[in-house]
Each structure stands twice: as C-alpha cells, then as structure tokens.
Short mmCIF file of C-alpha atoms and ligand atoms in Angstrom, two decimals:
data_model
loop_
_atom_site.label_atom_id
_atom_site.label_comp_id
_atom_site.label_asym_id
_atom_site.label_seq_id
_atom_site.Cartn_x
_atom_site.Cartn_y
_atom_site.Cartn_z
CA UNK A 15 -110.17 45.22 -54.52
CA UNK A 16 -111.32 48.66 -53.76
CA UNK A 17 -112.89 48.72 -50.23
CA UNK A 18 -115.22 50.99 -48.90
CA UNK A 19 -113.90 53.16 -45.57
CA UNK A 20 -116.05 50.71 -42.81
CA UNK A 21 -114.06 47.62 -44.43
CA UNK A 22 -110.75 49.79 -44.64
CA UNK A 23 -111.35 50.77 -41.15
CA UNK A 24 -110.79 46.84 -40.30
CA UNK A 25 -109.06 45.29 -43.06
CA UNK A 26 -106.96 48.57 -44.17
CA UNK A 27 -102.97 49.20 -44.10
CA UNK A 28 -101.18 46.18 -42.74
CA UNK A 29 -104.38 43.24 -42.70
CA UNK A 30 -102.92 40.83 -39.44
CA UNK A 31 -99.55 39.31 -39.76
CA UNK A 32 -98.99 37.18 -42.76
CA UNK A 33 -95.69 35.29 -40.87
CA UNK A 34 -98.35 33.44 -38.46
CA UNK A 35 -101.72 33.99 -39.74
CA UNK A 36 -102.65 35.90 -36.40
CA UNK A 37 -105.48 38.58 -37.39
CA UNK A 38 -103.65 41.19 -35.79
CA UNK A 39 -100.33 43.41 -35.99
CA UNK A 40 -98.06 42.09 -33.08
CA UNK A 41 -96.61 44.29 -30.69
CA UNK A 42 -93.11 45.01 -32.40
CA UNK A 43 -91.58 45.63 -28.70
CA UNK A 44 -87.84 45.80 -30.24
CA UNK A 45 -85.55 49.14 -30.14
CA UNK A 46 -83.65 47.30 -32.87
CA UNK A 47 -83.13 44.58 -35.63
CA UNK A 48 -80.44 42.03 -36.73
CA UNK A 49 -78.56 43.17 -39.74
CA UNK A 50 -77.66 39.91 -41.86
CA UNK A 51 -74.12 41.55 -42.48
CA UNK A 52 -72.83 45.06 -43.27
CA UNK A 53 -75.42 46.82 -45.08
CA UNK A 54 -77.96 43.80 -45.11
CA UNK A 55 -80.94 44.93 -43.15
CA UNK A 56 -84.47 42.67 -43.57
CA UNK A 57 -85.91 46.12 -44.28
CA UNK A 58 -85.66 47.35 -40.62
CA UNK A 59 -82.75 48.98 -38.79
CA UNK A 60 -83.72 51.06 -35.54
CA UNK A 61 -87.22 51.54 -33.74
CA UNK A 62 -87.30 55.13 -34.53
CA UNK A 63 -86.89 54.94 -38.01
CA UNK A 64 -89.49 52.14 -38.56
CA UNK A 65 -90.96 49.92 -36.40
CA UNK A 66 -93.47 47.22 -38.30
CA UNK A 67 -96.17 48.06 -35.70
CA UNK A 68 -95.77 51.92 -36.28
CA UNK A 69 -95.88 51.06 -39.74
CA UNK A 70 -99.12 49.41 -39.73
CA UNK A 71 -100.91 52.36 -38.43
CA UNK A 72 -99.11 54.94 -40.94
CA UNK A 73 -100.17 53.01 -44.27
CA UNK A 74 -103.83 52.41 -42.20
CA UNK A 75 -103.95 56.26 -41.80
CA UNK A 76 -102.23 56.88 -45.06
CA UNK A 77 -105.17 54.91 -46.66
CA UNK A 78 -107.79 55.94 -44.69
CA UNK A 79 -107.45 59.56 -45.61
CA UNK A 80 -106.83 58.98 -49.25
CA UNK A 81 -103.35 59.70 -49.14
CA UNK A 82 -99.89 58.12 -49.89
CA UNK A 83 -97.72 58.14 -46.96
CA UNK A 84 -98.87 58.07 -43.33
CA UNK A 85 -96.72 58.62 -40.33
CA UNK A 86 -97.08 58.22 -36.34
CA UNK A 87 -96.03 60.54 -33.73
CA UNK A 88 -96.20 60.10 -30.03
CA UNK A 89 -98.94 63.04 -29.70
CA UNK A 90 -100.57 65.08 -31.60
CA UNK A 91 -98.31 68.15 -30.63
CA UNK A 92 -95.38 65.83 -31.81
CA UNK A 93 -97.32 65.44 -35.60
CA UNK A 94 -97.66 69.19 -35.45
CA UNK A 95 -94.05 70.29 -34.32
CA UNK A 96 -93.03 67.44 -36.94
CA UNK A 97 -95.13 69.61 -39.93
CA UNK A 98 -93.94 73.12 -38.65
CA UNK A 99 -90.18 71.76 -39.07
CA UNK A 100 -91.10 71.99 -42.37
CA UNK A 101 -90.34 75.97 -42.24
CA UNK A 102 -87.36 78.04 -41.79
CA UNK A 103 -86.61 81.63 -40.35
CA UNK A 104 -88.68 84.44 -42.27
CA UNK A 105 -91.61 82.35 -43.12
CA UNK A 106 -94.87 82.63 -41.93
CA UNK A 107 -97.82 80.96 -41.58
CA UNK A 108 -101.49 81.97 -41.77
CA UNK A 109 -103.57 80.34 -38.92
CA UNK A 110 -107.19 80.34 -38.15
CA UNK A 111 -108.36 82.30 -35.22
CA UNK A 112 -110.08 79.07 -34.39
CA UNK A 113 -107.09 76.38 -33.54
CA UNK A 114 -106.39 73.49 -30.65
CA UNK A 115 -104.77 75.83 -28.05
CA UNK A 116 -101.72 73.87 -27.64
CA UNK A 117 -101.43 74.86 -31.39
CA UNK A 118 -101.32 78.25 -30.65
CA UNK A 119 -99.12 77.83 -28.02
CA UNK A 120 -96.19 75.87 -29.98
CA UNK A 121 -96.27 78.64 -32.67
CA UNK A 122 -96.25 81.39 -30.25
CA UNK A 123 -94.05 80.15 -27.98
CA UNK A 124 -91.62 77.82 -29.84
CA UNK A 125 -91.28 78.36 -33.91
CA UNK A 126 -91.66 82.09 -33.33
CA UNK A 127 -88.42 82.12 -31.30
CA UNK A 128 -86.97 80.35 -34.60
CA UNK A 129 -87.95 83.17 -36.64
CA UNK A 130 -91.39 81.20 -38.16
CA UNK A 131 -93.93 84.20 -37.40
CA UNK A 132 -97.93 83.53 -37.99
CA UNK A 133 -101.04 85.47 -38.57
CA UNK A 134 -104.28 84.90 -37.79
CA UNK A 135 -107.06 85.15 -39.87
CA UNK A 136 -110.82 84.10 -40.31
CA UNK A 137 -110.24 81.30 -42.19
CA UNK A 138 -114.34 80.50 -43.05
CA UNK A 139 -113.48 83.96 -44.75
CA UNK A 140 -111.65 82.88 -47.90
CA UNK A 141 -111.26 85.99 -49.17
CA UNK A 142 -109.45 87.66 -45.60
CA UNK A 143 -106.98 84.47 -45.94
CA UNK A 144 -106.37 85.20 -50.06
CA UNK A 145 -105.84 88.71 -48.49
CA UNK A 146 -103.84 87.97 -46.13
CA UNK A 147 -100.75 86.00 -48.50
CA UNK A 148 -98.39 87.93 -49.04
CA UNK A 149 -94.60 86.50 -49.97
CA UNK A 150 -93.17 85.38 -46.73
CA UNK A 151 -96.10 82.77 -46.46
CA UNK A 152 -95.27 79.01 -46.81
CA UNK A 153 -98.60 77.82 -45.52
CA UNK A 154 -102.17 78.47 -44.02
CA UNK A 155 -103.05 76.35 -41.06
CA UNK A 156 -106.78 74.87 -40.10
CA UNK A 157 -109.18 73.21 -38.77
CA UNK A 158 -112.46 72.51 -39.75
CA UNK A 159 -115.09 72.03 -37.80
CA UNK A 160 -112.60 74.09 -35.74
CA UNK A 161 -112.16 74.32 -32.32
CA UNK A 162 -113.53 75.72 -30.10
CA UNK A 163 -116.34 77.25 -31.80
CA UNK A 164 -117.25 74.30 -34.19
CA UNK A 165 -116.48 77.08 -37.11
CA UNK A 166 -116.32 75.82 -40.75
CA UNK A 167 -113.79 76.64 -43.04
CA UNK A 168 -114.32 75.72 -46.85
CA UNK A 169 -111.39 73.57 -47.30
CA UNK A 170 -111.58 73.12 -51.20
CA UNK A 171 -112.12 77.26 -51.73
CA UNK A 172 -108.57 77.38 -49.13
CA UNK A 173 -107.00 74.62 -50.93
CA UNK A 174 -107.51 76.60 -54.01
CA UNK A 175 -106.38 79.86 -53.17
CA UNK A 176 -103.27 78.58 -51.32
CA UNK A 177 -102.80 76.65 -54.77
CA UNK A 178 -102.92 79.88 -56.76
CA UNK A 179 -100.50 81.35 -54.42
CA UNK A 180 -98.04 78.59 -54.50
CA UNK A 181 -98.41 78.10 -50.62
CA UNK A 182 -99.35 74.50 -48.69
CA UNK A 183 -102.78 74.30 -46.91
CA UNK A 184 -102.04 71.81 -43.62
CA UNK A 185 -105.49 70.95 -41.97
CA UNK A 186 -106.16 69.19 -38.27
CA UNK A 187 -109.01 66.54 -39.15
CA UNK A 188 -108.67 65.48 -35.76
CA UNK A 189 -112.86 66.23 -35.01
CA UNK A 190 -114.53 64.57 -37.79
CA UNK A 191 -111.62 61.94 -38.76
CA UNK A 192 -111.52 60.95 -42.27
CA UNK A 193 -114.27 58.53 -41.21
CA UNK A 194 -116.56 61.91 -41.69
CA UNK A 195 -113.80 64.09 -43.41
CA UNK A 196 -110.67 63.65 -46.13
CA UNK A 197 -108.94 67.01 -46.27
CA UNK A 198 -106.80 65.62 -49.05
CA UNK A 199 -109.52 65.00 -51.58
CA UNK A 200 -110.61 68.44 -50.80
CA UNK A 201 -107.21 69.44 -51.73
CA UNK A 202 -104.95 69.40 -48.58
CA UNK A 203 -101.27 69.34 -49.01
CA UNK A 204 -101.21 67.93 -44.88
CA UNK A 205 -103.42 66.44 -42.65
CA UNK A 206 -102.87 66.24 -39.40
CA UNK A 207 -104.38 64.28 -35.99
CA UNK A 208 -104.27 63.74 -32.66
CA UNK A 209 -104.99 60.05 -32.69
CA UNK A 210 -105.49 60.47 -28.59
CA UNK A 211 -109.15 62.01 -29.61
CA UNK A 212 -111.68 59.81 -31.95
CA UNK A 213 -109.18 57.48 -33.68
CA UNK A 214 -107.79 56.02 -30.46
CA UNK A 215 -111.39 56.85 -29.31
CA UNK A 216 -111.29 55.24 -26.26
CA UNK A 217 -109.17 57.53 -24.06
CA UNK A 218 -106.30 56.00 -22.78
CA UNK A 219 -103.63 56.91 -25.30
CA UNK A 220 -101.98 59.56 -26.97
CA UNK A 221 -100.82 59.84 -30.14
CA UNK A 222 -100.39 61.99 -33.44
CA UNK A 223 -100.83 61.53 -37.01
CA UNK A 224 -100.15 62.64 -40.63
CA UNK A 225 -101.24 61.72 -43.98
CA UNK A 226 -99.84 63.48 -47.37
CA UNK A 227 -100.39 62.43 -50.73
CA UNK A 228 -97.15 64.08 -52.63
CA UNK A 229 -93.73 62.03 -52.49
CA UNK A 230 -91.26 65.06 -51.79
CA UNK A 231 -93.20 66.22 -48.84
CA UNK A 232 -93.52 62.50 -47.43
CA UNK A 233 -89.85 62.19 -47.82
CA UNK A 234 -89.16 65.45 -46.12
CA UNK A 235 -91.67 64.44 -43.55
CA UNK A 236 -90.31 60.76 -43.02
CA UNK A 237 -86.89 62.78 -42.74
CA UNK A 238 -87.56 64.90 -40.27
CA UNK A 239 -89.93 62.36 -37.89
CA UNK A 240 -86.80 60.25 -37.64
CA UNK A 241 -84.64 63.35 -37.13
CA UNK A 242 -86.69 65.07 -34.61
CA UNK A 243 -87.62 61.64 -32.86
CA UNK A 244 -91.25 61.84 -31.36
CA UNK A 245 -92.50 58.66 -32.90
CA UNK A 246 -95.32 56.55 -31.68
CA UNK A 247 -94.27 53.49 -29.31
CA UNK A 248 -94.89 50.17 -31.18
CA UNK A 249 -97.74 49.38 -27.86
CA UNK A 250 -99.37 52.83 -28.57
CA UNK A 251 -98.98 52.23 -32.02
CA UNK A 252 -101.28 48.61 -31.38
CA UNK A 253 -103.77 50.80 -29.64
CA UNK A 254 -104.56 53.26 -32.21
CA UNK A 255 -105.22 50.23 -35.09
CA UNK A 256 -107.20 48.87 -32.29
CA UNK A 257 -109.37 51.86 -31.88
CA UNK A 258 -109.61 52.29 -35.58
CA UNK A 259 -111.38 49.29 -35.73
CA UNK A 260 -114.69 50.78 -34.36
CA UNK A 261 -114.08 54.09 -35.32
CA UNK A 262 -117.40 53.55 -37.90
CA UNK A 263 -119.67 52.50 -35.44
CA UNK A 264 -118.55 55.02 -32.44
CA UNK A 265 -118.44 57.73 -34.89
CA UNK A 266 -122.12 56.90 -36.22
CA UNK A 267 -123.03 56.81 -32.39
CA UNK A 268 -121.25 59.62 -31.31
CA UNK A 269 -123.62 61.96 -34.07
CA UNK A 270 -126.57 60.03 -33.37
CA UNK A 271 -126.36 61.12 -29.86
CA UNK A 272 -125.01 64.95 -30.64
CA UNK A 273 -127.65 65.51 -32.80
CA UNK A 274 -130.25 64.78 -30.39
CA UNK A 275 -128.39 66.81 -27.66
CA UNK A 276 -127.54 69.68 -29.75
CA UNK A 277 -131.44 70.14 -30.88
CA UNK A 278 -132.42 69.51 -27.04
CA UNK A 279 -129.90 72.75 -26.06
CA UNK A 280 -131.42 74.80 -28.65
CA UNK A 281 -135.17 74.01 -27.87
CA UNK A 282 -134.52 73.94 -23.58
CA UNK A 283 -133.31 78.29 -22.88
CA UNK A 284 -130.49 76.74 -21.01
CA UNK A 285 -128.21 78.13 -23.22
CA UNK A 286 -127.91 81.39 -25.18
CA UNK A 287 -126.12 79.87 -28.09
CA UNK A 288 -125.22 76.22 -29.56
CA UNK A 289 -122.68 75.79 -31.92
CA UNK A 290 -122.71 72.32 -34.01
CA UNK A 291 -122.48 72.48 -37.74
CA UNK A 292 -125.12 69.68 -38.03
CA UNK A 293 -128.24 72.13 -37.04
CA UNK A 294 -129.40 73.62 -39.95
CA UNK A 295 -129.69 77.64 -38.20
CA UNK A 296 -125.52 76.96 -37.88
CA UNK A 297 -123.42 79.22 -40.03
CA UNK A 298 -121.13 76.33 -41.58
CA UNK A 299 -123.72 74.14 -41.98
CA UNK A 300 -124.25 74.08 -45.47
CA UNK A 301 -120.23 74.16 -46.47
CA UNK A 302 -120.13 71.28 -43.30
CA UNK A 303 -122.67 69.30 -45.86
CA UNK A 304 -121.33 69.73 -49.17
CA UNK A 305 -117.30 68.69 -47.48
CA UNK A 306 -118.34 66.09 -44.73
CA UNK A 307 -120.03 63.29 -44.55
CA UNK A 308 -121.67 64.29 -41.10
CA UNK A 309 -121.44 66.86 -38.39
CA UNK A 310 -119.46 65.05 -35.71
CA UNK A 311 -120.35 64.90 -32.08
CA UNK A 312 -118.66 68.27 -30.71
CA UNK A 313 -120.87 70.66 -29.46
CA UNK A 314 -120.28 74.32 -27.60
CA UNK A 315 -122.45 76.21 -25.92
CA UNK A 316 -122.98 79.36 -23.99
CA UNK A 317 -125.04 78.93 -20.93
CA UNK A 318 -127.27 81.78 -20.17
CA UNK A 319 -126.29 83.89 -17.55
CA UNK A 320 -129.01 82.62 -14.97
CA UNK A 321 -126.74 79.80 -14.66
CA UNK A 322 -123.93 79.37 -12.54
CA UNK A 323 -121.78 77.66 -15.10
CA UNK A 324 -119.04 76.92 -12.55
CA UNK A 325 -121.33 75.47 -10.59
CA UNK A 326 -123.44 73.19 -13.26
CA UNK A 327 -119.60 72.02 -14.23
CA UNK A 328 -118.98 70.74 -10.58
CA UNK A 329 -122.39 68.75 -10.32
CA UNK A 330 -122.06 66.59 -13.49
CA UNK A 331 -122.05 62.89 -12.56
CA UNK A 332 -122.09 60.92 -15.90
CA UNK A 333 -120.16 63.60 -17.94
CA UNK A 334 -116.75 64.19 -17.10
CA UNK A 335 -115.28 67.47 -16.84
CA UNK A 336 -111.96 66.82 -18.19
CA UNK A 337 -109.77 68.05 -20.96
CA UNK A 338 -109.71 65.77 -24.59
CA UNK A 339 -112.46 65.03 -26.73
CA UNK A 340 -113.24 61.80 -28.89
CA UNK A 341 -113.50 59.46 -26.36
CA UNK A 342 -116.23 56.96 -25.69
CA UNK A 343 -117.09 58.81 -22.82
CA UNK A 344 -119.03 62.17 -22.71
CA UNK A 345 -116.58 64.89 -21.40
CA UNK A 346 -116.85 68.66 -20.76
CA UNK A 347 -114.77 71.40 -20.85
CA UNK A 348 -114.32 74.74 -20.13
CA UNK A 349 -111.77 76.57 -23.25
CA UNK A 350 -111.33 79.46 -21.51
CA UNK A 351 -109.66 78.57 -18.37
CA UNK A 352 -108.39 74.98 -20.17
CA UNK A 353 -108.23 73.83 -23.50
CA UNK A 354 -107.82 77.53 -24.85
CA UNK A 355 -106.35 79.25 -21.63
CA UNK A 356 -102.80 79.31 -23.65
CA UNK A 357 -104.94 81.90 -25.88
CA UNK A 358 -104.71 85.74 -24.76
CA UNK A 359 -107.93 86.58 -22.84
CA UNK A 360 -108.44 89.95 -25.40
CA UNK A 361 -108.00 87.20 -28.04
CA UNK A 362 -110.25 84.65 -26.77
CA UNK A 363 -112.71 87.31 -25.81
CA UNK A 364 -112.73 88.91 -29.89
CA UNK A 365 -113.41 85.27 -31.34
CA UNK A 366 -116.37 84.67 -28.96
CA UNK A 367 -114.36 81.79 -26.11
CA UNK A 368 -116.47 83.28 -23.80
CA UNK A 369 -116.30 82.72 -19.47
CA UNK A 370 -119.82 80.98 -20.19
CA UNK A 371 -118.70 78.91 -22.87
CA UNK A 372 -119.00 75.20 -22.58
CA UNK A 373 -117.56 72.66 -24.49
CA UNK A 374 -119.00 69.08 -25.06
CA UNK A 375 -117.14 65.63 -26.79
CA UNK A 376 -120.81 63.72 -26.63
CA UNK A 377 -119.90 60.21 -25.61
CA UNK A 378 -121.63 56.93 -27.01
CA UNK A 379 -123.54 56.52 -23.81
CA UNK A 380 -127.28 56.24 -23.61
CA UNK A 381 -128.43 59.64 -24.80
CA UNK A 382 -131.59 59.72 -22.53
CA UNK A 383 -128.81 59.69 -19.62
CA UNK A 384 -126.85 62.46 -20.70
CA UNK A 385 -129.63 64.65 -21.12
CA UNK A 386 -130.98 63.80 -17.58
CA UNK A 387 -127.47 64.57 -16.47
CA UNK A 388 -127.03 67.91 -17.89
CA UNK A 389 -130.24 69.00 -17.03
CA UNK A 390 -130.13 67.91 -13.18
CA UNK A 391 -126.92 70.03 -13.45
CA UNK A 392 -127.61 73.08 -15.09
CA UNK A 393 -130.97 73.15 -12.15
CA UNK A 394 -128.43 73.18 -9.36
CA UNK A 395 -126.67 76.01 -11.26
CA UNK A 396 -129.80 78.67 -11.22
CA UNK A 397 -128.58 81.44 -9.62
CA UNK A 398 -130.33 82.80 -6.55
C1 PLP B 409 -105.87 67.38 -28.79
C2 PLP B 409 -105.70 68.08 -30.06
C3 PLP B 409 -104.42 68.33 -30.57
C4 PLP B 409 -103.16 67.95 -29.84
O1 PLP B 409 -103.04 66.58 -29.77
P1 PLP B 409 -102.30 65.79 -28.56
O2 PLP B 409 -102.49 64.38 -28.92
O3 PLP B 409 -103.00 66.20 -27.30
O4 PLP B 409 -100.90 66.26 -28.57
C5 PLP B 409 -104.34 68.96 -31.80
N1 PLP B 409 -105.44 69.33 -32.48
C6 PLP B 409 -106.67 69.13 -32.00
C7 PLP B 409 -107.84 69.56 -32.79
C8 PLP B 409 -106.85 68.50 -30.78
O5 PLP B 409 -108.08 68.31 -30.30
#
C-alpha cells in the first residue's frame, strides 16, 4: 500500500517491533551482537555498523524523502563531513553564498587542508553556477530556502545543469524537511539534514541525516559512515522517529504561525526588510511554489535602524534568543555574531548578513503571544 507522507510520517520505515507487537522501535542499547558461530551473524555485528534502532530512522528518512537508502549521523555536521568524504585532493565544490555557517566552516577549515577547495556562487543564479563548472568540480552544494537569507535556489534547473556536466548536486533540506520539500524528486543526487532542527523538532537532540536514491553512492556512503564513525546513538536514534511522528502537524503550525508573523513585520515599519519565501513581494517565491509544498516557518529580518536591535534581543521573554531553529519553541538569532560569525565579515557584509539582521525559527506557540512579545521588545529598543 502506497501511503501518503502524514501516514508515512507515523507508520513509515520500521512500523513498531514485530518480535513483541510493541508499537514502537525499542531502544537497541547494545554496542554489540551474538554471532551464532564464525561468520553467522543474525544480520547484526557491531553498533556502529548497524544498530536496529539507527536503522529504523534511516529507512524512515530514506522513505520519507523518496529515496533508497537513508543513514544517521550523530549531528548534522557529522552527515555533512560524512558526504564531503566523498571527495579527494584537487576537487572542488561549488557552494552557495547562502549555507549553515558551520558548513562553511568545515570546508574552509577542514577539507580545504585536504586539498578539496570550493567556490562560492549565487546559486538562485543558475546560469553563474553552469558558469562556474569547470573540470575539477565533483559537486555543487545548497540549500534552499537557504540560510540565512531564506534565498531560493531552483533545485530542478541545478539538478539539471550539474546533470549535463556530469557533477552531483548535494542539497541541505534541513528548513522545509521533506514534509514541505523532496530534493530527490527534484533531482538531487544527496540530501542532507540536521535532524536536531524540525525533524527532532522538539529541541533536545542532535542529530544528522542523509537520503540518496542511487545504490553506488549509498554503498560508498554506508562505507564511509561506518569508517569515519559519527553515527547516531540507538537513544538519539528513538528520539528522532519520535519527533517524526508530529512533524505534519508542527510543520502545518509552524507556517500557520510564520505566515501571520511575516505579513505582521512587513505591514508594522519595524523592520526595513522581511525575508520569507511565502510572501508573495519575496524574490523566490514563485520557484518556492512551484518546488515546495509550503514556505516553512523561518523568517529574517532587518530591523530599522531606530531600533536598538541589541537591545530588543535582550528584552524578549517568550522567544528565546538562542542558536538552532526547528524547534517547538520560537527562537531568535543573531547570524552575524552567531550562526554565521564563522563567515568573513567582508563576506557576510556582500551577501546582505547584516549587524541588524535578525533571524526567527517561529515556534508553534500561540501566535497572538509572539506578536505581543516582539512588539513589547522592539518598543524598549527605540533609540533615544
Ligand atoms: C544546524 C544546521 C546544520 C548543522 O547541523 P547540526 O545538527 O547542528 O550539526 C546544517 N545545516 C543547516 C541548514 C542547519 O540549520
């Protein structure tokens, strides 16, 4: 039977435990597994290899996102360093100007000492990224809606030019989820996640994800999670189906409530600028339509000058100021000095991660309530 993604989201990958009927995965809490003689495993040998729990998840993901294979990392950043093993000295990789900082920062600071160099490009510009493959390129690396700017990036127009060049397209679906979002229907070789945002969704555990479709990458990919070793722990692994579970109904929530707030921003002059691809003035709002099934519930903002924005970040009682997104708990952040502060300031500065840039994860809370709270905050911030 063919289920539709809200059942999936419930019922998908590994449906309860069919040994004792219970309606959920156990906790696998074992480093290792009897082996019925030399050679004769029951189909499981070593916790980082495979772990029934950690498998679970990766065939829920796997399915979720339309794919084949699904595997589980302990972070996002371990999903990502996992993919980028892919490469070798001399390649390169083209990367949107608008990535996850931490992103930035393991390509900058960790493959490029291994000889894996990037660019970066304007990736809702298709034709700057056709441009810019030449032949040491392996890949091009996005995200779309991307951080922290909420830019858009056509992923099927990518998907076909890295095709045409022979090159794999990798894309973080870590905002929308493939609740909203399936990179690999749009023609994805990769999709990535940090599971610690929307998919865990509740804040309290981190985690990573990836989902590919084609047999020789999986088995390159299952190769090198084992070899590398940053799997996800069987309890984390629990946590993550758990928070898939509701992932339909937060998600649907989530919008509701960013949709109202985004539309509030625009109409109030407390802010210069709101970026959220699910306003129709946005620039990515019509490729957002045609690729997503909604906007998600990130929103950035610049907040006009006559506010203190240090100060309206300080006085925020129901919204946390904290880094992370997803959550069903509104948080802020600031990108320059957090999320994004591993991106040069000349850098940050040219792609428009202004000082006065805010960043919101809209929670699930009563919307009425975060307005109120922003806007007793943002009066306390009027300057002189
Ligand atoms: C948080 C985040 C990451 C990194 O994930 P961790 O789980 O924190 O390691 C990668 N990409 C995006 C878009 C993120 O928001």
């Amino acid at each position: 039977m063919s289920l539709k993604i809200d059942s999936q989201l419930i019922h998908g990958g590994v449906d309860g435990d069919s040994t004792t009927g219970a309606v959920n995965i156990p906790v696998y809490q074992t480093s290792t597994y009897r082996q019925d003689g030399l050679g004769r495993t029951r189909g499981w040998e070593y916790s980082r290899t495979g772990n029934p729990t950690r498998d679970a998840l990766e065939q829920l993901i796997a399915q979720l996102e339309r794919g084949k294979y699904g595997l589980a990392f302990a972070s996002g950043l371990a999903a990502i360093n996992t993919v980028l093993s892919l490469f070798q000295s001399k390649d390169k990789l083209i990367v949107s100007d608008n990535i996850y900082g931490g992103t930035f920062r393991i390509l900058d600071s960790v493959f490029k000492n291994f000889g894996i160099t990037y660019e970066i490009v304007d990736s809702s510009n298709v034709e700057e990224v056709e441009a810019a493959i030449d032949d040491d390129v392996k890949a091009i690396y996005i995200e779309s809606p991307a951080n922290p700017l909420l830019t858009v990036t056509d992923i099927e127009a990518i998907a076909k030019v890295a095709h045409k060049k022979g090159v794999l397209l990798i894309v973080d679906n870590t905002f929308l989820t493939p609740y909203l979002q399936r990179p690999l229907t749009l023609g994805a070789d990769i999709v990535v996640h940090s599971g610690t945002k929307y998919l865990g969704g509740h804040s309290d555990t981190v985690a990573g994800l990836v989902a590919v479709n084609d047999e020789k990458l999986a088995e390159r990919l299952y190769y090198l999670q084992n070899s590398i070793g940053g799997v996800l722990a069987p309890w984390d692994s629990f946590l993550i189906i758990r928070g898939i579970k509701t992932l339909g109904v937060r998600m649907e929530k989530h919008q509701h409530n960013a949709r109202i707030i985004a539309k509030w921003l625009g109409e109030s002059g407390y802010a210069t600028k709101v970026y959220y691809p699910g306003i129709e003035q946005d620039k990515g709002y019509a490729i957002q339509k045609k690729q997503a099934d909604g906007p998600g519930a990130m929103i950035s903002f610049v907040l006009d000058e006559q506010y203190d924005y240090q100060i309206f970040l300080e006085n925020l009682k129901l919204v946390t100021l904290a880094e992370s997104l997803g959550g069903v708990e509104s948080l802020v952040c600031h990108p320059a000095s957090m999320t994004h502060a591993a991106i040069p300031a000349d850098i940050r500065k040219e792609v428009g991660i202004v000082d006065e840039l805010i960043r919101l994860s809209v929670g699930i809370e009563d919307v009425d309530d975060l307005i109120d709270d922003l806007e007793q905050a943002i009066k306390i911030a009027k300057r002189g």
